[in-house]
XYZ file of C-alpha atoms in Angstrom:
754
model
C 112.419 286.944 118.546
C 113.656 286.966 114.961
C 110.074 287.183 113.721
C 109.356 290.073 116.082
C 112.476 291.879 114.923
C 111.489 291.425 111.317
C 108.005 292.709 112.033
C 109.507 295.714 113.777
C 111.875 296.354 110.857
C 108.991 295.962 108.424
C 106.827 298.424 110.357
C 109.716 300.873 110.441
C 110.247 300.478 106.708
C 106.531 300.883 106.070
C 106.480 304.057 108.121
C 109.601 305.477 106.511
C 108.407 304.661 103.024
C 104.963 306.081 103.700
C 106.505 309.264 105.106
C 108.826 309.542 102.119
C 105.889 308.972 99.792
C 103.824 311.722 101.385
C 106.705 314.169 101.682
C 107.743 313.841 98.037
C 104.330 313.690 96.393
C 104.061 316.708 94.104
C 100.629 317.732 95.259
C 101.256 317.443 98.973
C 101.635 320.617 100.962
C 101.964 320.683 104.727
C 98.351 321.807 105.099
C 97.082 319.128 102.745
C 99.073 316.447 104.542
C 97.680 317.326 107.958
C 94.173 317.779 106.570
C 94.420 314.373 104.913
C 95.684 312.732 108.075
C 92.938 314.361 110.101
C 90.275 313.277 107.617
C 91.548 309.711 107.623
C 91.636 309.673 111.418
C 88.112 311.098 111.601
C 86.776 308.532 109.138
C 88.438 305.687 111.024
C 87.120 306.896 114.386
C 83.581 307.425 113.126
C 83.580 304.096 111.318
C 84.837 302.494 114.494
C 81.965 304.020 116.466
C 79.531 302.838 113.832
C 80.940 299.321 113.890
C 80.704 299.220 117.672
C 77.114 300.378 117.636
C 76.091 298.291 114.661
C 77.828 295.040 115.514
C 78.855 295.124 119.123
C 75.751 296.791 120.530
C 75.453 294.196 123.273
C 78.750 294.859 125.119
C 78.685 298.574 124.331
C 75.134 299.055 125.547
C 75.496 296.805 128.554
C 73.597 293.802 127.276
C 73.980 290.997 129.812
C 72.028 288.322 127.960
C 71.666 287.203 124.333
C 69.574 289.483 122.092
C 65.842 288.871 122.366
C 65.790 287.525 118.800
C 68.047 284.707 119.997
C 65.868 283.861 123.017
C 63.312 281.091 122.958
C 59.761 281.600 124.152
C 60.685 279.658 127.294
C 63.586 282.061 127.926
C 61.254 285.047 127.717
C 58.825 283.451 130.151
C 61.668 282.731 132.557
C 62.917 286.342 132.449
C 59.406 287.680 133.061
C 59.047 285.312 136.017
C 62.433 286.341 137.395
C 61.521 290.037 137.344
C 58.110 289.354 138.839
C 59.702 287.314 141.631
C 62.114 290.160 142.322
C 59.272 292.548 143.144
C 58.934 294.059 146.548
C 59.383 297.648 145.484
C 56.816 300.413 145.557
C 53.747 300.315 143.330
C 53.682 303.005 140.645
C 51.070 304.408 138.290
C 50.852 302.936 134.806
C 51.982 306.216 133.243
C 54.491 308.577 134.860
C 56.433 311.704 133.914
C 58.380 314.475 135.578
C 60.730 313.945 138.494
C 59.229 310.776 139.990
C 57.555 307.528 139.006
C 54.913 308.363 141.585
C 54.062 311.506 139.644
C 51.643 309.862 137.216
C 48.275 308.290 136.649
C 46.515 305.175 135.524
C 44.445 305.036 132.386
C 41.035 306.711 132.818
C 37.954 304.579 133.199
C 36.536 303.368 129.918
C 39.763 304.081 128.000
C 42.012 301.329 126.622
C 45.253 301.673 124.689
C 46.418 298.766 122.589
C 50.235 298.522 122.518
C 52.722 296.210 120.840
C 56.278 295.508 121.978
C 59.556 294.254 120.450
C 58.945 295.043 116.775
C 58.984 295.864 114.055
C 59.087 292.297 112.742
C 59.276 291.685 108.966
C 56.523 289.032 109.054
C 54.222 289.797 111.962
C 54.161 293.595 112.095
C 52.666 293.934 108.576
C 50.038 291.295 109.411
C 49.109 293.103 112.623
C 48.959 296.452 110.812
C 46.644 294.991 108.182
C 44.403 293.500 110.853
C 44.282 296.812 112.765
C 43.344 298.631 109.563
C 40.574 296.148 108.941
C 39.279 296.657 112.483
C 39.753 300.470 112.271
C 41.875 300.544 115.424
C 44.946 302.664 116.161
C 47.709 301.341 118.414
C 51.010 302.345 119.973
C 54.088 300.364 118.882
C 57.004 300.277 121.327
C 59.839 299.496 118.921
C 63.347 298.128 119.454
C 66.027 300.351 117.893
C 67.933 297.490 116.309
C 64.772 296.365 114.564
C 64.055 299.886 113.323
C 67.566 300.067 111.862
C 67.014 296.696 110.212
C 63.488 297.436 108.915
C 63.037 301.218 108.701
C 60.256 300.857 106.118
C 58.126 299.097 108.724
C 58.569 302.014 111.120
C 57.463 304.322 108.311
C 54.487 302.050 107.658
C 53.445 302.205 111.314
C 53.418 306.006 111.317
C 51.885 306.408 107.853
C 48.886 304.273 108.890
C 48.146 306.619 111.756
C 49.621 304.547 114.562
C 51.926 305.794 117.279
C 55.578 304.838 117.646
C 57.446 304.715 120.960
C 60.770 303.741 122.536
C 61.471 300.193 123.760
C 65.328 300.516 123.992
C 67.879 299.691 121.344
C 68.851 296.087 122.104
C 66.187 294.992 124.627
C 68.339 294.490 127.755
C 67.187 294.181 131.344
C 67.542 297.859 132.144
C 67.973 297.326 135.873
C 71.218 295.409 135.259
C 73.099 297.979 133.190
C 74.993 301.179 133.989
C 73.495 304.659 133.807
C 75.518 305.668 130.706
C 74.283 302.513 128.993
C 70.684 303.343 129.875
C 71.187 306.740 128.236
C 72.627 305.106 125.100
C 69.766 302.629 124.870
C 67.252 305.447 124.942
C 69.069 307.892 122.676
C 70.042 305.413 119.962
C 66.452 304.218 119.678
C 65.119 307.775 119.592
C 67.541 308.665 116.783
C 66.756 305.477 114.870
C 63.064 306.347 114.932
C 63.758 309.953 113.903
C 65.913 308.830 110.988
C 63.257 306.393 109.764
C 60.092 308.428 110.369
C 60.971 311.999 111.322
C 59.058 311.500 114.593
C 60.594 312.313 117.979
C 58.745 310.093 120.452
C 59.145 310.554 124.196
C 56.993 307.578 125.173
C 59.131 304.848 126.728
C 58.575 301.358 128.034
C 61.449 299.252 129.384
C 61.770 295.616 128.338
C 60.312 292.950 130.605
C 58.547 295.693 132.608
C 55.074 294.172 132.860
C 52.907 295.644 135.596
C 54.238 298.853 137.181
C 52.994 297.589 140.517
C 55.706 294.918 140.564
C 58.760 296.877 139.386
C 61.859 295.712 141.339
C 63.983 298.524 142.815
C 66.724 298.305 140.171
C 64.180 298.461 137.329
C 62.481 301.396 139.065
C 65.820 303.219 139.266
C 66.381 302.657 135.537
C 62.882 303.952 134.782
C 63.550 307.022 136.940
C 66.640 307.709 134.827
C 64.434 307.767 131.740
C 62.186 310.344 133.434
C 65.273 312.485 134.104
C 66.022 312.383 130.356
C 62.558 313.735 129.570
C 60.743 310.501 128.724
C 57.237 309.463 129.739
C 57.237 306.063 131.427
C 54.479 303.787 130.089
C 53.987 300.483 131.838
C 51.050 298.113 131.476
C 48.363 296.672 133.655
C 47.068 294.189 131.078
C 49.830 291.934 129.716
C 48.588 288.474 128.738
C 51.617 286.320 127.745
C 50.823 286.039 124.037
C 54.389 284.748 123.526
C 53.649 281.638 125.613
C 53.151 278.688 123.220
C 50.733 277.031 125.661
C 48.304 279.939 125.949
C 45.082 280.015 123.916
C 43.461 282.883 122.072
C 40.579 282.876 124.566
C 43.067 283.110 127.436
C 44.741 286.119 125.811
C 41.374 287.864 125.358
C 40.455 287.204 128.970
C 43.769 288.591 130.213
C 43.422 291.756 128.136
C 39.975 292.903 129.288
C 40.143 295.545 132.079
C 38.120 295.115 135.242
C 34.713 296.757 135.209
C 34.921 300.477 135.809
C 38.589 300.926 134.969
C 40.843 301.513 131.979
C 44.047 299.927 130.925
C 47.144 299.655 128.779
C 47.104 296.324 126.937
C 50.488 294.927 125.923
C 50.879 292.385 123.125
C 53.938 291.529 121.000
C 54.533 291.978 117.286
C 58.176 290.927 117.571
C 60.661 289.222 119.850
C 59.881 285.736 118.600
C 59.387 283.597 115.540
C 55.637 283.020 115.905
C 53.149 285.777 116.646
C 50.211 284.148 114.862
C 48.184 284.068 118.085
C 48.681 287.810 118.469
C 47.264 288.344 114.993
C 44.410 285.938 115.696
C 43.458 287.557 118.997
C 42.931 291.058 117.620
C 39.443 290.587 116.183
C 37.888 288.848 119.213
C 39.680 291.248 121.580
C 38.524 294.413 119.795
C 35.043 293.002 119.451
C 34.874 292.300 123.189
C 36.270 295.719 124.151
C 33.756 297.506 121.977
C 30.969 295.353 123.340
C 31.995 296.545 126.821
C 31.888 300.197 125.616
C 35.644 300.776 125.901
C 37.195 303.488 123.815
C 40.380 302.268 122.107
C 42.873 305.103 121.626
C 46.542 306.005 121.552
C 48.696 306.323 124.665
C 49.971 309.696 123.478
C 46.486 311.159 123.344
C 45.918 310.403 127.031
C 49.420 311.567 128.048
C 49.169 314.864 126.189
C 45.676 315.660 127.442
C 46.505 314.849 131.087
C 50.044 316.265 131.284
C 49.927 318.991 128.646
C 52.813 317.443 126.730
C 53.609 316.913 123.097
C 54.978 313.413 123.587
C 55.002 312.275 119.959
C 56.061 315.157 117.755
C 57.994 315.976 114.586
C 61.739 315.964 115.201
C 63.712 319.187 115.337
C 66.332 319.946 112.689
C 69.194 319.304 115.136
C 67.761 315.925 116.153
C 67.242 315.034 112.494
C 70.872 315.891 111.757
C 72.048 313.711 114.638
C 69.855 310.853 113.472
C 71.033 311.133 109.873
C 74.679 311.185 110.949
C 74.220 308.133 113.136
C 72.395 306.341 110.342
C 75.268 307.081 107.942
C 77.763 305.727 110.455
C 75.764 302.567 110.917
C 75.345 302.133 107.170
C 79.065 302.615 106.677
C 79.722 300.162 109.480
C 77.394 297.641 107.864
C 79.317 298.050 104.629
C 82.584 297.524 106.491
C 81.210 294.395 108.123
C 79.947 293.124 104.775
C 83.320 293.748 103.177
C 85.051 292.181 106.138
C 83.172 288.922 105.768
C 83.076 288.684 102.001
C 86.520 290.235 101.672
C 87.960 287.414 103.738
C 86.203 284.898 101.542
C 87.393 286.683 98.387
C 90.901 286.880 99.834
C 90.956 283.105 100.269
C 89.357 282.480 96.871
C 91.883 284.684 95.073
C 94.800 282.745 96.459
C 93.068 279.399 96.084
C 92.297 280.398 92.500
C 95.928 281.284 91.911
C 97.078 277.891 93.119
C 94.300 276.184 91.158
C 95.413 278.044 88.039
C 99.002 276.925 88.551
C 97.827 273.371 89.189
C 95.892 273.334 85.899
C 98.913 274.644 84.054
C 101.051 271.959 85.695
C 98.567 269.263 84.648
C 98.633 270.541 81.109
C 102.408 270.403 81.189
C 102.390 266.782 82.328
C 99.939 265.762 79.604
C 101.800 267.703 76.925
C 105.262 266.400 77.798
C 104.328 262.816 78.628
C 105.456 261.519 75.229
C 108.185 264.063 74.651
C 111.624 262.449 74.071
C 114.277 263.149 76.716
C 116.965 265.750 76.061
C 120.329 264.576 74.791
C 123.000 264.723 77.513
C 125.615 264.698 74.791
C 124.586 268.127 73.488
C 127.680 270.290 74.065
C 127.688 273.351 71.798
C 130.273 276.122 72.186
C 129.190 278.507 74.938
C 130.117 282.052 75.930
C 129.463 283.077 79.532
C 128.993 286.820 80.108
C 129.727 288.226 83.557
C 128.758 291.932 83.786
C 130.379 293.528 86.812
C 130.353 296.910 88.497
C 132.326 297.226 91.744
C 132.103 293.502 92.420
C 135.619 293.191 93.870
C 134.292 291.266 96.863
C 132.849 288.429 94.816
C 134.211 288.527 91.272
C 137.068 286.088 91.859
C 134.910 283.335 93.318
C 132.198 283.947 90.697
C 134.636 283.579 87.783
C 136.409 280.613 89.370
C 133.093 278.786 89.853
C 132.297 279.235 86.155
C 135.782 278.176 85.081
C 135.356 274.963 87.084
C 132.757 273.853 84.526
C 133.841 270.829 82.501
C 132.923 271.990 79.009
C 134.825 271.450 75.781
C 134.485 274.969 74.319
C 133.769 277.567 76.983
C 134.502 281.280 76.733
C 134.173 283.509 79.808
C 133.885 287.273 79.278
C 134.030 289.599 82.283
C 132.672 292.998 81.213
C 133.787 295.588 83.728
C 131.360 298.531 83.623
C 133.683 301.261 84.890
C 134.330 299.757 88.336
C 136.296 301.850 90.814
C 137.225 299.061 93.237
C 139.715 297.135 91.101
C 137.176 294.504 90.053
C 138.706 294.065 86.553
C 142.225 293.782 87.973
C 141.127 290.967 90.301
C 139.523 289.079 87.408
C 142.661 289.458 85.276
C 144.953 288.441 88.118
C 143.289 285.037 88.273
C 145.239 284.088 85.154
C 142.558 281.744 83.848
C 142.974 280.711 80.227
C 139.295 280.789 79.304
C 138.688 284.177 80.908
C 138.866 287.473 79.015
C 138.287 290.839 80.733
C 136.722 293.712 78.802
C 136.809 297.200 80.272
C 134.363 299.968 79.373
C 133.188 303.297 80.814
C 130.260 303.077 83.165
C 127.005 302.901 81.256
C 124.833 300.414 83.101
C 124.326 296.677 83.061
C 122.416 296.688 79.777
C 125.277 298.330 77.872
C 127.755 295.932 79.451
C 125.718 292.933 78.341
C 125.273 294.298 74.814
C 129.029 294.778 74.526
C 129.561 291.243 75.735
C 127.079 289.874 73.182
C 128.940 291.643 70.370
C 132.302 290.344 71.631
C 131.105 286.767 72.206
C 132.529 284.167 69.830
C 129.686 281.677 70.218
C 125.945 281.601 69.464
C 124.917 280.158 72.841
C 125.304 282.828 75.503
C 124.967 282.302 79.245
C 124.644 285.364 81.483
C 125.768 285.231 85.119
C 125.792 288.174 87.536
C 129.112 289.242 89.018
C 127.939 288.416 92.555
C 126.810 284.903 91.652
C 128.469 281.498 91.913
C 127.467 278.495 89.819
C 127.751 274.772 90.348
C 129.845 272.565 88.056
C 126.725 271.287 86.279
C 124.978 274.661 85.966
C 126.177 275.494 82.459
C 125.521 271.960 81.081
C 122.018 271.969 82.565
C 121.019 275.436 81.380
C 122.287 274.844 77.839
C 120.541 271.480 77.455
C 117.032 272.832 76.556
C 118.537 274.892 73.714
C 118.937 271.733 71.600
C 115.249 272.376 70.815
C 115.456 274.895 67.947
C 112.217 276.564 69.112
C 113.735 277.522 72.476
C 115.166 281.018 72.421
C 116.161 281.330 76.071
C 116.364 279.306 79.269
C 115.746 280.454 82.844
C 118.014 279.027 85.519
C 117.247 278.430 89.170
C 118.720 281.193 91.357
C 119.312 280.389 95.013
C 120.348 282.540 97.936
C 123.845 281.760 99.143
C 124.264 284.202 102.030
C 121.759 282.784 104.512
C 123.135 284.713 107.448
C 119.963 286.010 109.164
C 116.227 285.520 109.367
C 115.536 287.984 106.556
C 117.691 285.912 104.218
C 115.851 282.741 105.243
C 112.539 284.356 104.328
C 113.972 285.273 100.942
C 114.999 281.643 100.473
C 111.371 280.715 101.043
C 110.221 283.381 98.600
C 112.698 282.308 95.889
C 111.495 278.758 96.345
C 107.935 279.761 95.458
C 108.438 282.480 92.841
C 111.578 281.276 91.101
C 111.534 277.526 91.333
C 107.936 276.363 91.524
C 106.230 278.966 89.339
C 108.840 278.782 86.599
C 108.624 274.994 86.557
C 104.878 275.229 86.088
C 104.704 278.207 83.730
C 107.500 277.273 81.341
C 105.623 274.630 79.270
C 102.694 277.028 78.866
C 104.978 279.726 77.452
C 104.307 281.971 80.417
C 107.771 282.645 81.856
C 108.202 286.407 81.804
C 111.552 286.782 83.537
C 114.823 284.969 82.986
C 116.780 285.964 86.097
C 119.867 288.059 85.595
C 121.711 285.795 88.002
C 121.562 282.815 85.630
C 120.067 282.523 82.140
C 120.969 281.155 78.698
C 120.165 282.804 75.398
C 120.355 282.053 71.710
C 122.193 284.816 69.820
C 119.622 284.877 67.014
C 116.823 285.400 69.561
C 118.791 288.250 71.152
C 119.301 289.877 67.752
C 115.598 289.641 66.865
C 114.703 291.220 70.207
C 117.086 294.137 69.632
C 119.557 292.958 72.279
C 119.284 294.159 75.885
C 117.100 297.250 76.200
C 118.157 300.302 78.185
C 114.553 301.561 78.375
C 113.633 299.835 81.627
C 115.218 299.004 84.963
C 114.163 295.348 84.621
C 116.318 294.539 81.625
C 116.032 290.782 82.185
C 112.208 290.863 82.159
C 112.154 293.253 79.210
C 114.434 290.996 77.180
C 112.502 287.845 78.110
C 109.170 289.352 77.064
C 110.645 290.683 73.815
C 111.995 287.246 72.887
C 108.747 285.487 73.813
C 106.726 287.954 71.718
C 108.950 287.023 68.809
C 107.580 283.491 68.930
C 110.494 281.863 70.766
C 109.782 279.417 73.563
C 111.212 280.143 77.013
C 112.352 277.037 78.873
C 113.270 276.401 82.482
C 116.210 274.368 83.811
C 115.562 273.643 87.463
C 118.902 271.897 87.988
C 120.866 274.860 86.627
C 121.366 276.396 90.027
C 123.226 279.607 90.729
C 123.933 281.011 94.178
C 123.555 284.751 94.526
C 123.868 287.268 97.322
C 120.586 288.642 98.634
C 120.104 291.813 100.683
C 120.518 291.160 104.390
C 118.928 294.380 105.672
C 115.424 295.748 105.298
C 116.621 298.976 103.669
C 118.741 297.244 101.029
C 115.963 294.756 100.310
C 113.476 297.578 99.949
C 115.704 299.402 97.455
C 116.345 296.254 95.429
C 112.709 295.222 95.235
C 111.536 298.752 94.463
C 113.851 298.786 91.439
C 112.688 295.350 90.325
C 109.025 296.207 90.749
C 109.285 299.630 89.109
C 111.210 298.091 86.222
C 108.618 295.347 85.773
C 105.883 297.975 85.706
C 107.845 299.726 82.953
C 107.978 296.436 81.053
C 104.235 295.927 81.347
C 103.620 299.394 79.974
C 106.187 299.018 77.212
C 104.679 295.727 76.048
C 101.018 296.641 76.642
C 100.239 295.956 72.980
C 101.135 292.312 73.575
C 97.548 291.924 74.746
C 96.539 292.128 71.077
C 99.318 289.964 69.611
C 98.295 287.063 67.408
C 100.201 284.026 66.273
C 103.276 282.496 67.983
C 103.941 284.060 71.369
C 100.440 285.512 71.680
C 99.763 283.491 74.832
C 102.287 285.688 76.612
C 100.117 288.751 76.085
C 96.792 287.040 76.676
C 97.744 285.147 79.824
C 101.280 285.679 81.137
C 101.395 289.473 81.294
C 97.891 289.800 82.831
C 98.854 287.124 85.364
C 102.029 289.072 86.168
C 100.030 292.285 86.639
C 97.362 290.651 88.812
C 99.776 288.697 91.011
C 102.411 291.420 91.255
C 100.407 294.637 91.376
C 96.658 294.186 91.680
C 96.957 291.833 94.648
C 99.567 294.157 96.125
C 97.212 297.111 95.788
C 94.444 295.085 97.427
C 96.708 293.650 100.117
C 96.303 296.510 102.639
C 92.532 296.270 102.246
C 92.705 292.496 102.637
C 94.808 292.838 105.781
C 92.380 295.470 107.102
C 89.493 293.134 106.360
C 91.126 290.339 108.333
C 91.842 292.732 111.216
C 88.259 293.998 111.228
C 86.995 290.430 111.320
C 89.151 289.779 114.356
C 87.950 292.953 116.068
C 84.331 292.095 115.296
C 84.726 288.671 116.810
C 84.811 286.868 113.445
C 88.301 285.617 114.202
C 87.377 282.115 113.087
C 86.627 283.380 109.586
C 89.865 285.382 109.483
C 91.828 282.412 110.817
C 90.214 280.087 108.278
C 91.103 282.414 105.394
C 94.683 282.796 106.548
C 95.063 279.085 107.322
C 93.776 278.169 103.865
C 96.449 280.299 102.257
C 99.154 279.110 104.628
C 98.369 275.432 104.077
C 98.240 275.771 100.295
C 101.414 277.848 100.150
C 103.264 275.521 102.516
C 102.175 272.495 100.501
C 103.361 274.147 97.307
C 106.651 275.016 98.995
C 107.174 271.412 100.064
C 106.588 270.290 96.480
C 109.146 272.838 95.295
C 111.773 271.599 97.759
C 111.207 268.038 96.618
C 111.571 269.032 92.965
C 114.778 270.937 93.714
C 116.160 268.219 95.986
C 116.453 270.714 98.846
C 115.666 270.471 102.525
C 112.081 271.036 103.600
C 112.937 273.809 106.117
C 112.417 276.793 103.770
C 108.908 275.585 102.922
C 107.977 275.578 106.589
C 108.700 279.317 106.742
C 106.001 280.119 104.174
C 103.330 280.924 106.828
C 105.760 283.280 108.577
C 106.580 284.841 105.230
C 102.866 285.571 104.697
C 102.766 287.578 107.931
C 106.202 289.158 108.238
C 107.503 289.440 104.665
C 104.499 289.802 102.366
C 103.479 293.286 103.641
C 106.915 294.655 102.783
C 106.760 293.289 99.232
C 103.267 294.720 98.768
C 104.451 298.102 100.003
C 107.231 297.957 97.432
C 104.635 297.428 94.692
C 102.570 300.359 95.948
C 105.622 302.648 96.056
C 106.523 301.627 92.503
C 102.962 302.310 91.332
C 102.997 305.725 93.022
C 106.302 306.676 91.450
C 105.043 305.618 88.049
C 101.829 307.621 88.437
C 103.628 310.796 89.572
C 106.444 310.419 87.067
C 109.154 310.153 89.719
C 112.514 308.685 88.815
C 113.767 305.362 90.083
C 117.532 304.929 90.122
C 119.368 301.659 89.725
C 121.112 301.770 93.097
C 124.068 299.714 94.283
C 123.770 296.829 96.694
C 126.559 296.551 99.230
C 128.189 293.121 99.013
C 129.069 291.291 102.205
C 130.992 288.437 100.625
C 129.278 285.828 102.776
C 128.234 283.653 99.821
C 128.163 279.855 99.778
C 127.360 277.326 97.105
C 125.234 274.656 98.786
C 124.321 271.199 97.679
C 121.741 268.735 98.865
C 121.440 268.788 102.605
C 122.120 272.535 102.684
C 125.781 272.068 103.592
C 128.317 274.589 102.230
C 130.351 273.247 99.337
C 132.276 276.335 98.356
C 132.564 279.512 100.359
C 132.978 283.094 99.248
C 134.165 285.057 102.258
C 136.170 288.280 102.249
C 139.250 286.378 103.381
C 138.934 283.946 100.512
C 138.637 286.792 98.034
C 141.694 288.486 99.449
C 143.675 285.285 99.102
C 142.590 284.939 95.498
């Protein structure tokens, strides 16, 4: 239920944010908004129709068996036998039109029409066309609409060589087993496919598996009558040797295709519907030779139909029909593109994330090789340290935060609480603690950056640790975060922030996220000089590095990232102290989380723009610009921009029946991410539970974070302001040790007592 609630909250946040985005966009008027929504809806509906037609033609068009291309020769023989055995209906003429199948005629004596079914086929149709040209014979090709869509150039080739093209349904179903509306679709889609490819509107129609009109079962006769009602001319056959039967010989085919003496006939052969039509090609010369020897005239079906019935059965398409055909073709092309993107997008989606983990793994391997012979850090390194605690209206948590820092066993520790114009008595609470190592500095409200800069100027020591006013540290946090600074090349150290108010499912998902982004990635990226953010909750800095960077900038909303990048560009190394843990309060509602992450993401985008010239830096720190900042942009913004498309791709795959591909892509990511999370918990000495939530995070939490990135990008593009915002503190913070048991609690009652 918690997952469902989170999904519901996320959807609500997505909707609210999207509405806010549209309402506030400078260019959006009410008319433009509704026009845009209508256009999007129209595109989605039309694409959906195209996808259904293009991919799901079988169910949509009433197909009750696999497509003919998937049937074996034995299957085709069995279907023909089944229909023949189901005879018992009335006998009908070979050709019929008008209001009844009985209203027709057989081919005149001495006249033979050569017809081909089930094409066009990319291999056999061209061979048959070449052979017909060589023999100077014209034929009628009853084409399948799906094949015309797949090979339109072959349909053009048929017509351009003087042959006749006709309708053999769209997906080759047994017409007697489908509904009337599906019969209409089969006919119309094929007609439009032929028009789009050739410009010819053919009204000649032959149903699949029809064979001899004298043995049409009642249901097939009813389907044929429906075609007459739609204005088609029914063309059956009275000469249909089974050229698709592997056991038949060329001589047998010739014998079965010669009309009885004194009659005419419609000969049916096959240029498609199977993998081997070599016998059909081979039979043409002896068959034509025999027919001519018997004085038969070989002509087109349409010639006979038009002369007997006064019709124009195969004619140029009208402008309205051409427009319909072109529109349908565009829809199907768009649907094909969607299907292509759906399949390859899923593969790309998996490869992107696999590549990300592979990249991190290579960096981790490099770290292991590089640090294998590196001497261990000296535990006896205990320089004087100043801890800065910037605070604005942190009355709920300031006492416990300061007390947790003061509990550090350190020989020379200075704690400065810089109150940035609080109105809730935050400074008074800090002063009332009466702690010897604590000094409170009050200043007018000017923002966190100005508070930190004042603290840096007031600090007595060169090693400066910064801790947020809503954060509690462990007794060994300061010793651990200072330790890497004994390397003179290290200018700053990132700590390991943890979430201490795990009060609901949203907080648990953030624990999982922190585990991956804060702990694991920083562990891996630090040795490669690729850490771009020292968290404001816990970080250590060398004063000289801060001075070279120009102290804490007020130009961006992500002052911690801005400062980290500035120091790294100066050639300083950024280290990571995984055991320097600090417990901070995370948002426990969707709205507060959205506001916090929007500020972070917008601020980081500002940092990327501010330091864009880092791409061209040379010398110490250049790896930050060449690798770290592009990685931050790709992982934080490019993937976020692609995420809706990726999710749509996965959804389309599911709707198209490719759910196995979608599931495989998602499972690949989930397994890799969960494995990485388990590694992170082992490195941090934490329980494994947060890592097991990674798959849920991918579904329920990731879309919200990607939306945040998109909102930040939009605001940056349109020049909209992003304010800092104030997070409401609940006071439900706990410092937790191994085993995830509370060690020290920060509750409102405890603060009041302090």
